[in-house]
Tab-separated table of C-alpha atoms in Angstrom:
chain	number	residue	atom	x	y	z
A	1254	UNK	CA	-19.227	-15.662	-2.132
A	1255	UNK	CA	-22.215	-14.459	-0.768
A	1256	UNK	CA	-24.827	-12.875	-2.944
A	1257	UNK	CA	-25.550	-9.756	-1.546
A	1258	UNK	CA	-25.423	-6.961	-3.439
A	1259	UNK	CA	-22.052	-4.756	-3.201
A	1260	UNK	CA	-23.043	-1.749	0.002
A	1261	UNK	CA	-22.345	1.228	-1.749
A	1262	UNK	CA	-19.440	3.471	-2.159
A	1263	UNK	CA	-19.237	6.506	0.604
A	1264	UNK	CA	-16.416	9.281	-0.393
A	1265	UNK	CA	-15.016	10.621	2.791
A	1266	UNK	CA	-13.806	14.235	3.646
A	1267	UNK	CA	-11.323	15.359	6.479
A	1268	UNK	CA	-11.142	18.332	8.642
A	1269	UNK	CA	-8.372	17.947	9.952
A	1270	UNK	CA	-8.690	21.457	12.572
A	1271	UNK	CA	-10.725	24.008	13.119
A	1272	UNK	CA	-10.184	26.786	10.098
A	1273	UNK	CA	-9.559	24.263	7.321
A	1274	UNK	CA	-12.276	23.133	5.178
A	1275	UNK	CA	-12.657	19.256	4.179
A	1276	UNK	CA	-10.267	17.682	2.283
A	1277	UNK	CA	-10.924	14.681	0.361
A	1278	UNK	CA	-9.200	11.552	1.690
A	1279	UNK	CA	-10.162	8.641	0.445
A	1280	UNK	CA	-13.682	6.056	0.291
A	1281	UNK	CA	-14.710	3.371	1.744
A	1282	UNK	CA	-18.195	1.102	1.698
A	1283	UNK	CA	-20.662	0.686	4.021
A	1284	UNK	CA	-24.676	-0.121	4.056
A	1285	UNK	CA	-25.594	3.329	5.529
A	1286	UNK	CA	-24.206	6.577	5.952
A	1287	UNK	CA	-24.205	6.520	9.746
A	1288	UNK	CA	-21.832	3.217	9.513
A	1289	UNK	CA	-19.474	4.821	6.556
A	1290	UNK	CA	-19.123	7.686	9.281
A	1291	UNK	CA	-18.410	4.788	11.681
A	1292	UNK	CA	-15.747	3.120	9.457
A	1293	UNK	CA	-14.784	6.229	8.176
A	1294	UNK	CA	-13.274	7.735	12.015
A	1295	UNK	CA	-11.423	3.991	12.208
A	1296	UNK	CA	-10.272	3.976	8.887
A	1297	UNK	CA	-9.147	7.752	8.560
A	1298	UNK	CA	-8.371	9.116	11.570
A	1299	UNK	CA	-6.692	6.865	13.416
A	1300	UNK	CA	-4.282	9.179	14.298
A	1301	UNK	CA	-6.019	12.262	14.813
A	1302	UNK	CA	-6.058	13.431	11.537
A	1303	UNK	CA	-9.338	15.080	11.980
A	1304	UNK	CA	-12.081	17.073	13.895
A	1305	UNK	CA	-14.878	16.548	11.799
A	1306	UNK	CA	-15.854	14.622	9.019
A	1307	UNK	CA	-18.190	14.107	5.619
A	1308	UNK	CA	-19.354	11.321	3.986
A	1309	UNK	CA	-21.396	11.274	0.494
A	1310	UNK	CA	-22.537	8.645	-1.446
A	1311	UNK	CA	-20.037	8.670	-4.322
A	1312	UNK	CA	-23.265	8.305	-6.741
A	1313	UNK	CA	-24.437	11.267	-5.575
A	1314	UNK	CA	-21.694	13.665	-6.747
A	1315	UNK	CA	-21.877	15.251	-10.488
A	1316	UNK	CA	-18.339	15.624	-11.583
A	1317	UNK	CA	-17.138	17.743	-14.915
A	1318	UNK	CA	-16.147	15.469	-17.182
A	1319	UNK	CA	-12.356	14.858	-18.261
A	1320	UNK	CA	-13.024	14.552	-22.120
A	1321	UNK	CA	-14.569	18.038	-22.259
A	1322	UNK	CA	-11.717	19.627	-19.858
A	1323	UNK	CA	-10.672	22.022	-22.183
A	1324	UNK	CA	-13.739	23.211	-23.583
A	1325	UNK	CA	-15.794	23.350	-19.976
A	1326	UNK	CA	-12.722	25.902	-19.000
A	1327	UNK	CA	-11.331	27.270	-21.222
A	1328	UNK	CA	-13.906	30.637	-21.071
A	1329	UNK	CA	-11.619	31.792	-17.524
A	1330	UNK	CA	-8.447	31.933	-20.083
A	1331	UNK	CA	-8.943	34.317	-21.972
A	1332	UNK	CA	-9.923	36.562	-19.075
A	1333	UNK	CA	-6.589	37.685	-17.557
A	1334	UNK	CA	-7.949	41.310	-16.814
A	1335	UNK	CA	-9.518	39.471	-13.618
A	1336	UNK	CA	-6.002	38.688	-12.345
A	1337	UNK	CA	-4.481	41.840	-10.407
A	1338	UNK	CA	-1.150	41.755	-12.372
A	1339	UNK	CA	-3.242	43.082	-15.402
A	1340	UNK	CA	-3.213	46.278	-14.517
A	1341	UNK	CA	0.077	48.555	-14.830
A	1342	UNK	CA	0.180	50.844	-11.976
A	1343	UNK	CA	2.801	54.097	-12.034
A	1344	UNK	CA	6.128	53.555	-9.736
A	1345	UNK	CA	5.524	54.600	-6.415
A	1346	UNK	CA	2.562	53.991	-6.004
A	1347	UNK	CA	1.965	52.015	-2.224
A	1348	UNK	CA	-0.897	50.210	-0.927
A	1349	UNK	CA	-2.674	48.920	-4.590
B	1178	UNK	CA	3.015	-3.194	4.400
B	1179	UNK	CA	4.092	-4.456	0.935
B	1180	UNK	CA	4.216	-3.186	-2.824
B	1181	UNK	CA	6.021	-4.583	-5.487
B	1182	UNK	CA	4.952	-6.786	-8.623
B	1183	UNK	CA	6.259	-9.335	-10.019
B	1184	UNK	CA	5.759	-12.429	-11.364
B	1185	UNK	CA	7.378	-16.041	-11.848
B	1186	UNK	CA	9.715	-16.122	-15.004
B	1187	UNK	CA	7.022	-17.892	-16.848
B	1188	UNK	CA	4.197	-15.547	-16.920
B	1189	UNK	CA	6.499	-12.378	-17.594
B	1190	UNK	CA	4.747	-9.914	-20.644
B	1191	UNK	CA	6.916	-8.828	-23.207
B	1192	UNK	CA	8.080	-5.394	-23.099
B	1193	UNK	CA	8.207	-4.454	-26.779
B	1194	UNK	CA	7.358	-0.445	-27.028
B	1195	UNK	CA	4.031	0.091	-28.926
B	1196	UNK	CA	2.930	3.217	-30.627
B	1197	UNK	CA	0.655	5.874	-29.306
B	1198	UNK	CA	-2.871	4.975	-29.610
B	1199	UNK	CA	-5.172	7.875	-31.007
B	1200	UNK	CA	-6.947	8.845	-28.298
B	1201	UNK	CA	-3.904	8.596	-25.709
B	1202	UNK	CA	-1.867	11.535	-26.497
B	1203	UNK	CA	-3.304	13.445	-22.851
B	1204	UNK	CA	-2.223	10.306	-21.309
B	1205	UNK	CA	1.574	9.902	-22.411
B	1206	UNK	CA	2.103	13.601	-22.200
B	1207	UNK	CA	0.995	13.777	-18.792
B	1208	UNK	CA	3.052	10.977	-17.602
B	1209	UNK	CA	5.788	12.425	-19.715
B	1210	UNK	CA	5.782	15.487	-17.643
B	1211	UNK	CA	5.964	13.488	-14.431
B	1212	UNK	CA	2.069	14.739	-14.017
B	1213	UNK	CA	-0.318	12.400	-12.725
B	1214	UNK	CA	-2.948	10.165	-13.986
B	1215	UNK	CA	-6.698	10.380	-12.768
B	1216	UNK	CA	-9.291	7.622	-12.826
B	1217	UNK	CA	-11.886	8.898	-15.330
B	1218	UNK	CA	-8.591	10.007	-18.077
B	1219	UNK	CA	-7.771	7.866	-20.677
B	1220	UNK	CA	-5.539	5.346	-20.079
B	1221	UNK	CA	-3.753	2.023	-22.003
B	1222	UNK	CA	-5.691	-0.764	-21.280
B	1223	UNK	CA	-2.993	-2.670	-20.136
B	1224	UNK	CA	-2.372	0.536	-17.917
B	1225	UNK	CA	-5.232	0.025	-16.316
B	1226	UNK	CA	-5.172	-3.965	-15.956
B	1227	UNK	CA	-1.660	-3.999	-14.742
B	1228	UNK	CA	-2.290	-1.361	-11.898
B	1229	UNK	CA	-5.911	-3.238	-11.002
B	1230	UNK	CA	-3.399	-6.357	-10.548
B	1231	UNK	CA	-0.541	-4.251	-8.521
B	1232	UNK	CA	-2.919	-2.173	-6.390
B	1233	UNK	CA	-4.772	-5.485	-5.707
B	1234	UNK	CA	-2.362	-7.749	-5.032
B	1235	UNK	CA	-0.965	-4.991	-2.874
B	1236	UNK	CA	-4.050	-4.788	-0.867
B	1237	UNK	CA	-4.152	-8.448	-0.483
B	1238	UNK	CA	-0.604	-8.282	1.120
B	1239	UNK	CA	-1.580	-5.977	3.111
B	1240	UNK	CA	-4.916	-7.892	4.580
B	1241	UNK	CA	-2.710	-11.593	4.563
B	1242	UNK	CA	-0.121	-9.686	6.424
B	1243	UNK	CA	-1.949	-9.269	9.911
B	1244	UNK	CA	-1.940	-13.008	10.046
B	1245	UNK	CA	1.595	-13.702	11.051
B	1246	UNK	CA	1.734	-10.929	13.256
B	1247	UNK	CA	-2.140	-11.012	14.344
B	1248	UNK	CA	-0.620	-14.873	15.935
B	1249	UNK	CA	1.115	-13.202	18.230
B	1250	UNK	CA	-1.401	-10.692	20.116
B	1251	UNK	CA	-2.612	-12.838	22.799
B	1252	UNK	CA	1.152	-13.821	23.356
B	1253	UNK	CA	2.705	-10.559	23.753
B	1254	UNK	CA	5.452	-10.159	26.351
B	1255	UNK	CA	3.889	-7.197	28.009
B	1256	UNK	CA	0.243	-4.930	27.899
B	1257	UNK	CA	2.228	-2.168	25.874
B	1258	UNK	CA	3.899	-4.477	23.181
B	1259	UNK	CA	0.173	-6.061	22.968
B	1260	UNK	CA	-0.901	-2.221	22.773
B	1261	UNK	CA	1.533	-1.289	19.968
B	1262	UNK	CA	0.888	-5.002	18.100
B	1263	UNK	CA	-2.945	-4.613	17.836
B	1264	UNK	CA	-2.503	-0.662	16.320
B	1265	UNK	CA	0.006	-2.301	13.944
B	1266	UNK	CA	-1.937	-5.223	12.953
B	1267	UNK	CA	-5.573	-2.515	13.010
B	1268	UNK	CA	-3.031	0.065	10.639
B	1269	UNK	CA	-2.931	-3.621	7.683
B	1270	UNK	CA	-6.462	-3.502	7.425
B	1271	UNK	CA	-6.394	-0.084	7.099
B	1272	UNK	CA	-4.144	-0.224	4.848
B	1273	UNK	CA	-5.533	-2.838	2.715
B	1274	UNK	CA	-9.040	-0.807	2.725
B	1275	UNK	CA	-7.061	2.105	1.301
B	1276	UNK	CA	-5.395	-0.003	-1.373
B	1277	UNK	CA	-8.619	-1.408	-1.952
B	1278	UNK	CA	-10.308	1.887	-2.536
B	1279	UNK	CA	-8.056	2.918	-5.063
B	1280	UNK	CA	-8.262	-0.006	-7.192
B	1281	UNK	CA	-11.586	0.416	-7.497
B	1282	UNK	CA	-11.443	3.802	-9.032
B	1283	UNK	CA	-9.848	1.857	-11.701
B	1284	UNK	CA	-13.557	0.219	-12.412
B	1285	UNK	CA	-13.293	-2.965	-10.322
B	1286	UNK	CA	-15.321	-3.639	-6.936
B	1287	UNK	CA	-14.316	-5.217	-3.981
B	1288	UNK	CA	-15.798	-8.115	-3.709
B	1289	UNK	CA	-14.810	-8.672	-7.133
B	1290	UNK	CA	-10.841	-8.778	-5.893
B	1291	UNK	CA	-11.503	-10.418	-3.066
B	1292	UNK	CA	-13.113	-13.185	-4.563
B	1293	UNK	CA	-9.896	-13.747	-6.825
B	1294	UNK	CA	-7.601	-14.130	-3.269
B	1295	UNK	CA	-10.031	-16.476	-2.281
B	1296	UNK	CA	-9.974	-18.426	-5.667
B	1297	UNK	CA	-6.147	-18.024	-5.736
B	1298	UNK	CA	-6.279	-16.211	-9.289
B	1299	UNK	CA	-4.332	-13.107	-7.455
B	1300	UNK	CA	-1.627	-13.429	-5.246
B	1301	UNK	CA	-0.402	-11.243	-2.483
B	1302	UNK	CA	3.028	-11.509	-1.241
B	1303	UNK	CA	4.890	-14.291	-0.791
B	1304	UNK	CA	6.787	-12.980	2.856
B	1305	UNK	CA	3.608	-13.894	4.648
B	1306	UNK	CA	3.971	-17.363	4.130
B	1307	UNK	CA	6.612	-17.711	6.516
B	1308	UNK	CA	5.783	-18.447	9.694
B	1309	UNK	CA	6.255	-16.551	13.056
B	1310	UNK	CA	7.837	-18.714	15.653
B	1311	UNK	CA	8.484	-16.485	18.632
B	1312	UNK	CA	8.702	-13.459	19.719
B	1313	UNK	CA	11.307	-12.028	18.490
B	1314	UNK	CA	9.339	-12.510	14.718
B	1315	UNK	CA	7.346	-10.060	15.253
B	1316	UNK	CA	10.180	-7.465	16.299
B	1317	UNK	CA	11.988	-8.776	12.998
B	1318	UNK	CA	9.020	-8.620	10.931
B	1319	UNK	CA	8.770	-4.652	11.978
B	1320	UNK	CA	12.451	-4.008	11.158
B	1321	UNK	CA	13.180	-5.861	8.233
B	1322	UNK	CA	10.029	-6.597	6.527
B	1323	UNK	CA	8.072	-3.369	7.030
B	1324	UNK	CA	11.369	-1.664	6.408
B	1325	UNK	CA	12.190	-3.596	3.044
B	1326	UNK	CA	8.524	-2.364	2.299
B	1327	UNK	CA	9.005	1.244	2.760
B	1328	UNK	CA	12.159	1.165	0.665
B	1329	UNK	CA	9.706	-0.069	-1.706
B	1330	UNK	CA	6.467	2.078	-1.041
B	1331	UNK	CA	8.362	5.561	-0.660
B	1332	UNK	CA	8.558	5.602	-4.382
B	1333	UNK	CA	5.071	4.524	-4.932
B	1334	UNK	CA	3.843	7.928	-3.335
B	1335	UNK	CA	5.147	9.306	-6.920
B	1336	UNK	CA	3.785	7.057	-8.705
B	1337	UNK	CA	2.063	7.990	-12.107
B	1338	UNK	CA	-1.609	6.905	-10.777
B	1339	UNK	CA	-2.731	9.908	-8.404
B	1340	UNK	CA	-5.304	7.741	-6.180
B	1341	UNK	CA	-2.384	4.868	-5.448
B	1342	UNK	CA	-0.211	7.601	-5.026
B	1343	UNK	CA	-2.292	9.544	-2.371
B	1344	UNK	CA	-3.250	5.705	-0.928
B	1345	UNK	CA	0.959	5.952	-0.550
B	1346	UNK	CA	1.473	8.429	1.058
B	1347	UNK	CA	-1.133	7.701	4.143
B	1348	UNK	CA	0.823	4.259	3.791
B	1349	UNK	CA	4.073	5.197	4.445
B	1350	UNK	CA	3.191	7.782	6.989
B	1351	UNK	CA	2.442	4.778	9.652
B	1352	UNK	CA	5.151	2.431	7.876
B	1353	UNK	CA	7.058	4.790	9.856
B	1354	UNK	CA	5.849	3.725	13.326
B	1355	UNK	CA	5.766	-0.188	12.203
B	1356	UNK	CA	9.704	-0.264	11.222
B	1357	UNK	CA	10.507	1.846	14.399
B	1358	UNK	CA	8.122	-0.715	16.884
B	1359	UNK	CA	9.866	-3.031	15.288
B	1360	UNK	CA	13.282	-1.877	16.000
B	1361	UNK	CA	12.974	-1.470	19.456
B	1362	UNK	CA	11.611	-4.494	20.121
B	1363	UNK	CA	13.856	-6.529	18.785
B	1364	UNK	CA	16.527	-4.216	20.670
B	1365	UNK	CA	15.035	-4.786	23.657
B	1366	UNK	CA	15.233	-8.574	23.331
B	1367	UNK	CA	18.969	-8.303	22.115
B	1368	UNK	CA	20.568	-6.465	24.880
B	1369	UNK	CA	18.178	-8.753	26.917
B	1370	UNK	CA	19.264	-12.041	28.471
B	1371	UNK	CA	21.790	-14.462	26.742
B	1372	UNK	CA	18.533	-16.448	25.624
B	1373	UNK	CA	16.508	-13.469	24.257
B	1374	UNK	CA	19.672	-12.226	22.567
B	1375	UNK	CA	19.905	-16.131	20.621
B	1376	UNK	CA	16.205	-15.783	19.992
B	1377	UNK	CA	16.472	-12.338	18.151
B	1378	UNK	CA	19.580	-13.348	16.410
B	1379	UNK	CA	17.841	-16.471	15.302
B	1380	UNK	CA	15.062	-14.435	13.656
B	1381	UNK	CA	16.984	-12.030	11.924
B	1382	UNK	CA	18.576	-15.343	10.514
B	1383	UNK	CA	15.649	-16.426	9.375
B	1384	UNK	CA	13.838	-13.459	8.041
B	1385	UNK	CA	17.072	-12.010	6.011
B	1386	UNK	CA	16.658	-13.677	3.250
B	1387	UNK	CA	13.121	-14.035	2.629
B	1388	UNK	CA	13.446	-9.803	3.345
B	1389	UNK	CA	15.726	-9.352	0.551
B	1390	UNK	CA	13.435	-11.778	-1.851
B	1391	UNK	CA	10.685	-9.071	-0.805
B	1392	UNK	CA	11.674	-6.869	-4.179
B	1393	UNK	CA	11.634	-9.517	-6.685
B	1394	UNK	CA	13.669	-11.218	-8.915
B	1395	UNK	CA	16.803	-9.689	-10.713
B	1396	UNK	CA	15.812	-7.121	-13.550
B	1397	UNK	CA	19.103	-4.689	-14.158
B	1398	UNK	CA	21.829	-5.589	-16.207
B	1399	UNK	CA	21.162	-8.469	-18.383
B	1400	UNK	CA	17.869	-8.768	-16.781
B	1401	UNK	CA	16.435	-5.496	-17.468
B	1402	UNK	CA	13.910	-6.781	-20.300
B	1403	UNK	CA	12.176	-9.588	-17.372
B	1404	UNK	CA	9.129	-9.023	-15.685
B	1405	UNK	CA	6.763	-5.927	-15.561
B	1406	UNK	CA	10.450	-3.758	-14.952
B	1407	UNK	CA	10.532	-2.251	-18.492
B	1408	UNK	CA	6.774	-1.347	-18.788
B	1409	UNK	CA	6.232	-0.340	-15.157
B	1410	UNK	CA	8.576	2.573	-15.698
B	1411	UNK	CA	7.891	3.441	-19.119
B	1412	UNK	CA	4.355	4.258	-17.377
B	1413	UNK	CA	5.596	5.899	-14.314
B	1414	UNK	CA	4.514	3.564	-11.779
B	1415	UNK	CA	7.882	2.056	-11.068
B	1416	UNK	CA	10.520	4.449	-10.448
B	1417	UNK	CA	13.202	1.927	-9.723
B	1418	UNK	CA	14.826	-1.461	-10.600
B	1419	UNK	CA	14.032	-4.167	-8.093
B	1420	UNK	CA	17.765	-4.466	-7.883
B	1421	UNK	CA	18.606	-0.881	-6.520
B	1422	UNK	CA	15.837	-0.849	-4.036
B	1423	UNK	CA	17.596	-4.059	-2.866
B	1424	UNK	CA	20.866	-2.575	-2.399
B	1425	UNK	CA	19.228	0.524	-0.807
B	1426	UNK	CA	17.759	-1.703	1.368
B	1427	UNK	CA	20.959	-3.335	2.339
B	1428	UNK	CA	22.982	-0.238	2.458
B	1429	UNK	CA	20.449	0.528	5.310
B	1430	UNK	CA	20.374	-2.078	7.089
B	1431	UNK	CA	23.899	-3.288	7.430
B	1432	UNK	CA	24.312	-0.510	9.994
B	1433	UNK	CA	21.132	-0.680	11.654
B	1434	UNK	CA	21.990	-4.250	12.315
B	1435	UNK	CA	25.222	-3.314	13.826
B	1436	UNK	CA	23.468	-1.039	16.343
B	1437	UNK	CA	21.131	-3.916	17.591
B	1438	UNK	CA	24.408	-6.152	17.981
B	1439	UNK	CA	22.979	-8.364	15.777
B	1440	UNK	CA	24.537	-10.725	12.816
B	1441	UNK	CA	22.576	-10.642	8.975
B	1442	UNK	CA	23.575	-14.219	7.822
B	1443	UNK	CA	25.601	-13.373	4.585
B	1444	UNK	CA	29.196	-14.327	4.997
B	1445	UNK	CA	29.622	-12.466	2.047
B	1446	UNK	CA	28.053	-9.130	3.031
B	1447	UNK	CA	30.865	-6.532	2.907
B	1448	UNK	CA	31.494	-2.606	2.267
B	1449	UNK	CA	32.806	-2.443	-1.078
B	1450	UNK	CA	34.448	0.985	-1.006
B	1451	UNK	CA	34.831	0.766	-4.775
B	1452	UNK	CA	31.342	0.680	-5.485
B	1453	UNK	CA	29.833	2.773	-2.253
B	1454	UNK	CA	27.717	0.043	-1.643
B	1455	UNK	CA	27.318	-3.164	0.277
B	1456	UNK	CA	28.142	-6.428	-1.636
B	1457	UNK	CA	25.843	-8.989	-0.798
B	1458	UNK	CA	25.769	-12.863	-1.323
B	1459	UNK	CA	23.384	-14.565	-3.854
B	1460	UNK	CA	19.898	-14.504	-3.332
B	1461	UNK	CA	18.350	-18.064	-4.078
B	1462	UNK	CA	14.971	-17.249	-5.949
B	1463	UNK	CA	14.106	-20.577	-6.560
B	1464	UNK	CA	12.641	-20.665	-2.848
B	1465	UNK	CA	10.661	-17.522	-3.950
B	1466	UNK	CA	9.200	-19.191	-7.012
B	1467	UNK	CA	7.836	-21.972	-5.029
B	1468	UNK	CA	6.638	-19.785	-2.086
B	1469	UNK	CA	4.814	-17.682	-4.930
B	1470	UNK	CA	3.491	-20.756	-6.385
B	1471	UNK	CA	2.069	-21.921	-3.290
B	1472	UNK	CA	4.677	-24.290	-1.576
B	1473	UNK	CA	6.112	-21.588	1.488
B	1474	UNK	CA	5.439	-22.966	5.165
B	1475	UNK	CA	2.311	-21.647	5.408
B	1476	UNK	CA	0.411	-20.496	2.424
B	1477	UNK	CA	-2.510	-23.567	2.692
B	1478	UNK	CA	-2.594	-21.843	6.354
B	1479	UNK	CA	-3.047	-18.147	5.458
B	1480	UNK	CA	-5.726	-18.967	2.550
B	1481	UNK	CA	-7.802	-20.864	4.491
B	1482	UNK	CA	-7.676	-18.232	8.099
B	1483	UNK	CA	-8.751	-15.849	5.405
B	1484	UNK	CA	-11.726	-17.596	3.728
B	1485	UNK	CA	-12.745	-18.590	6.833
B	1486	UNK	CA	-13.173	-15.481	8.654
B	1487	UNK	CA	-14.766	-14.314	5.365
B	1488	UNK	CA	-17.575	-16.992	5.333
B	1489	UNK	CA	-17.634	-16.526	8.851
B	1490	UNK	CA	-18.091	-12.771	8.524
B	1491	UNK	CA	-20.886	-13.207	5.872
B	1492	UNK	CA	-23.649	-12.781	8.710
B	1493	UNK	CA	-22.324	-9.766	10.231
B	1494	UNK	CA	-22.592	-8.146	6.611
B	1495	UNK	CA	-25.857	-9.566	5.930
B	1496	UNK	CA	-27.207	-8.228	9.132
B	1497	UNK	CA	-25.882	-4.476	8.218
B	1498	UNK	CA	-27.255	-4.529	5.286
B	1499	UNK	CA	-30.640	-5.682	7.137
B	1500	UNK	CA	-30.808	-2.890	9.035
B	1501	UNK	CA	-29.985	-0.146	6.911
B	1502	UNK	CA	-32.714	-1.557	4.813
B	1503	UNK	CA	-35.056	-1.823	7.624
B	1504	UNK	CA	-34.010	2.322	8.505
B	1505	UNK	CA	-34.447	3.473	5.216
B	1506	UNK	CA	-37.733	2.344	4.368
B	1507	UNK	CA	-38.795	3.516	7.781
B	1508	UNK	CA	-37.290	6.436	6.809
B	1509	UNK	CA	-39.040	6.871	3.571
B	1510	UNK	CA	-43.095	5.804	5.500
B	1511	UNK	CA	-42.124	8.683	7.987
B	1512	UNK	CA	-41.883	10.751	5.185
B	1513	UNK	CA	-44.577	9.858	3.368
């Protein structure tokens, strides 16, 4: 093998048409951003899947961590008065 | 183009249950529930090690594979055949970099994997060590072996690991095109000329079998404790027995061959109205044992095309990773 050191990891994200916002689709690696773009059109859209699309250095996102899932959300659960079917609303009534 | 796992007799784990690890409880509920598994959850170790070896052995397959059709591009009977070939052959390696990327959320890199194909301590599947003769391979390949790997890829897209399953999914959406190209090539050649008619029939004899060996070794009925079977579904990344995506394959096929006016070489292939299924004639897994172990036609062949065009792909790597060097730290004195 040769002993460079592993190009790093690029996430890519999809448009896929004008109206949508970008949807994760997969990675890929690649020694700059302007080649993961490269790779990325051959790799995901070879079948025009897309319109535009993102690329970011997967060691540049900050995720939420799985082991502290339910304490990092659970304050939105108790909080069901922010959900429209909360509220009772007399018979008849249109338009609310 | 491929995705099932399995191993010779010899190396087969033993499927004894174990009890729920503290710490794992998120994990078998979830796959309990038919939910799926993300990379950064807990998981079984052997979870985890068993998928790395699927997933990469899958994206192996998938890279080895545009070898025996890649033969045939120059050699194409006309500019659209060559035109559909090279998307085909393009659509492996792009499926092999998908595979790839989802292994790697599993906390292996790439070169990592690659450097066990190359060392022969993974495998990838043993179809592509037959060789492609003529033509009429390549039409064969598309309808029988693409289409005995969809029959066992549609499943995967449920599988219990969410990043192989999404990888799946994009799979299976261009298996689609493969199985049909294949179809109507090898169509084309049958209700060609006497001689193109002998040359498809000739390798739909020879691809049959090897197809059917595609999903593995017996592993229902007394079988059912062999291989990675037992485990794989207990985890929910096998969904079914090798042995009744075989017959679904069959079932399938049987009249899909009759439309291309084309024998399968089984003299004991018949409808079984009893069972609502195709009875089929003895599969001989010997030959697959020794094609897995390294003795098919051409497996010295495919290794070697493939560390070659690794070594001799080195410099084009090297010379990327030159020159985004070079931009970024040209990048960072303009800034400064």
């Amino acid at each position: 093998m040769s002993g460079r050191r592993d190009w790093p990891l690029f996430e890519v994200f999809v448009r896929s048409r004008r109206g949508l916002s970008h949807v994760h689709v997969g990675s890929l690696h690649a020694p700059d951003a302007e080649l993961a773009l490269r790779n990325a059109r051959d790799l995901y859209t070879r079948r025009q899947e897309g319109v535009s699309l993102w690329v970011v250095e997967a060691s540049a996102i900050t995720a939420s961590s799985p082991q502290e899932k339910d304490s990092f959300f659970d304050p939105a659960g108790d909080k069901i008065y922010r959900h429209p079917t909360f509220y009772d609303i007399p018979d008849g009534v249109e338009h609310l | 183009m491929y995705g099932n796992d399995f191993a010779s007799p010899s190396d087969a784990p033993s499927a004894s249950p174990e009890p729920v690890e503290p710490g794992l409880e998120d994990f078998w509920r979830i796959v309990g529930e038919d939910g799926r598994i993300e990379p950064r959850d807990a998981m079984p170790e052997d979870y985890r090690s068993s998928l790395v070896r699927q997933i990469a052995q899958h994206a192996h397959s998938e890279i080895i594979g545009m070898q025996p059709e890649g033969e045939w591009i120059s050699r194409a009977p006309s500019l659209r055949r060559k035109a559909i070939l090279m998307a085909k052959v393009q659509d492996e390696a792009g499926h092999g970099l998908y595979l790839y990327a989802a292994a790697e959320t599993l906390g292996v890199d790439r070169a990592e994997l690659l450097d066990m194909l190359h060392t022969g301590r993974q495998k990838y599947s043993s179809i592509f060590n037959y060789p492609t003769l003529t033509w009429a391979d390549i039409g064969t390949i598309g309808w029988l072996v693409d289409g005995a790997a969809i029959v066992n890829q549609v499943p995967l897209c449920r599988c219990s690991y969410g990043p192989y399953a999404r990888a799946m999914v994009r799979v299976c959406k261009e298996e689609s095109f493969h199985q049909r190209q294949g179809f109507e090539a090898l169509y084309t050649l049958s209700h060609g000329t006497p001689q193109q008619h002998e040359m498809a029939q000739d390798a739909v004899d020879r691809w049959w079998w090897p197809s059917l060996m595609m999903f593995g070794p017996h592993d229902s009925g007394p079988h059912a404790t062999a291989g990675h079977t037992a485990k794989s579904m207990a985890w929910g990344v096998k969904r079914f027995s090798n042995d009744d995506l075989r017959q679904r394959f069959v079932d399938m096929t049987v009249p899909q061959a009759e439309a291309l006016g084309l024998t399968l070489p089984d003299p004991d292939l018949r409808w079984n109205e009893s069972r609502g299924h195709y009875d089929f004639g003895e599969i001989d897994f010997n030959e697959l044992f020794e094609v897995i172990k390294g003795n098919g036609p051409c497996n010295a062949e495919r290794m070697a095309n493939r560390r070659r065009a690794h070594e001799e792909g080195a410099w084009v790597r090297e010379a990327a990773t030159a020159y985004a060097e070079k931009t970024a730290a040209r990048r960072t004195a303009g800034a400064a």
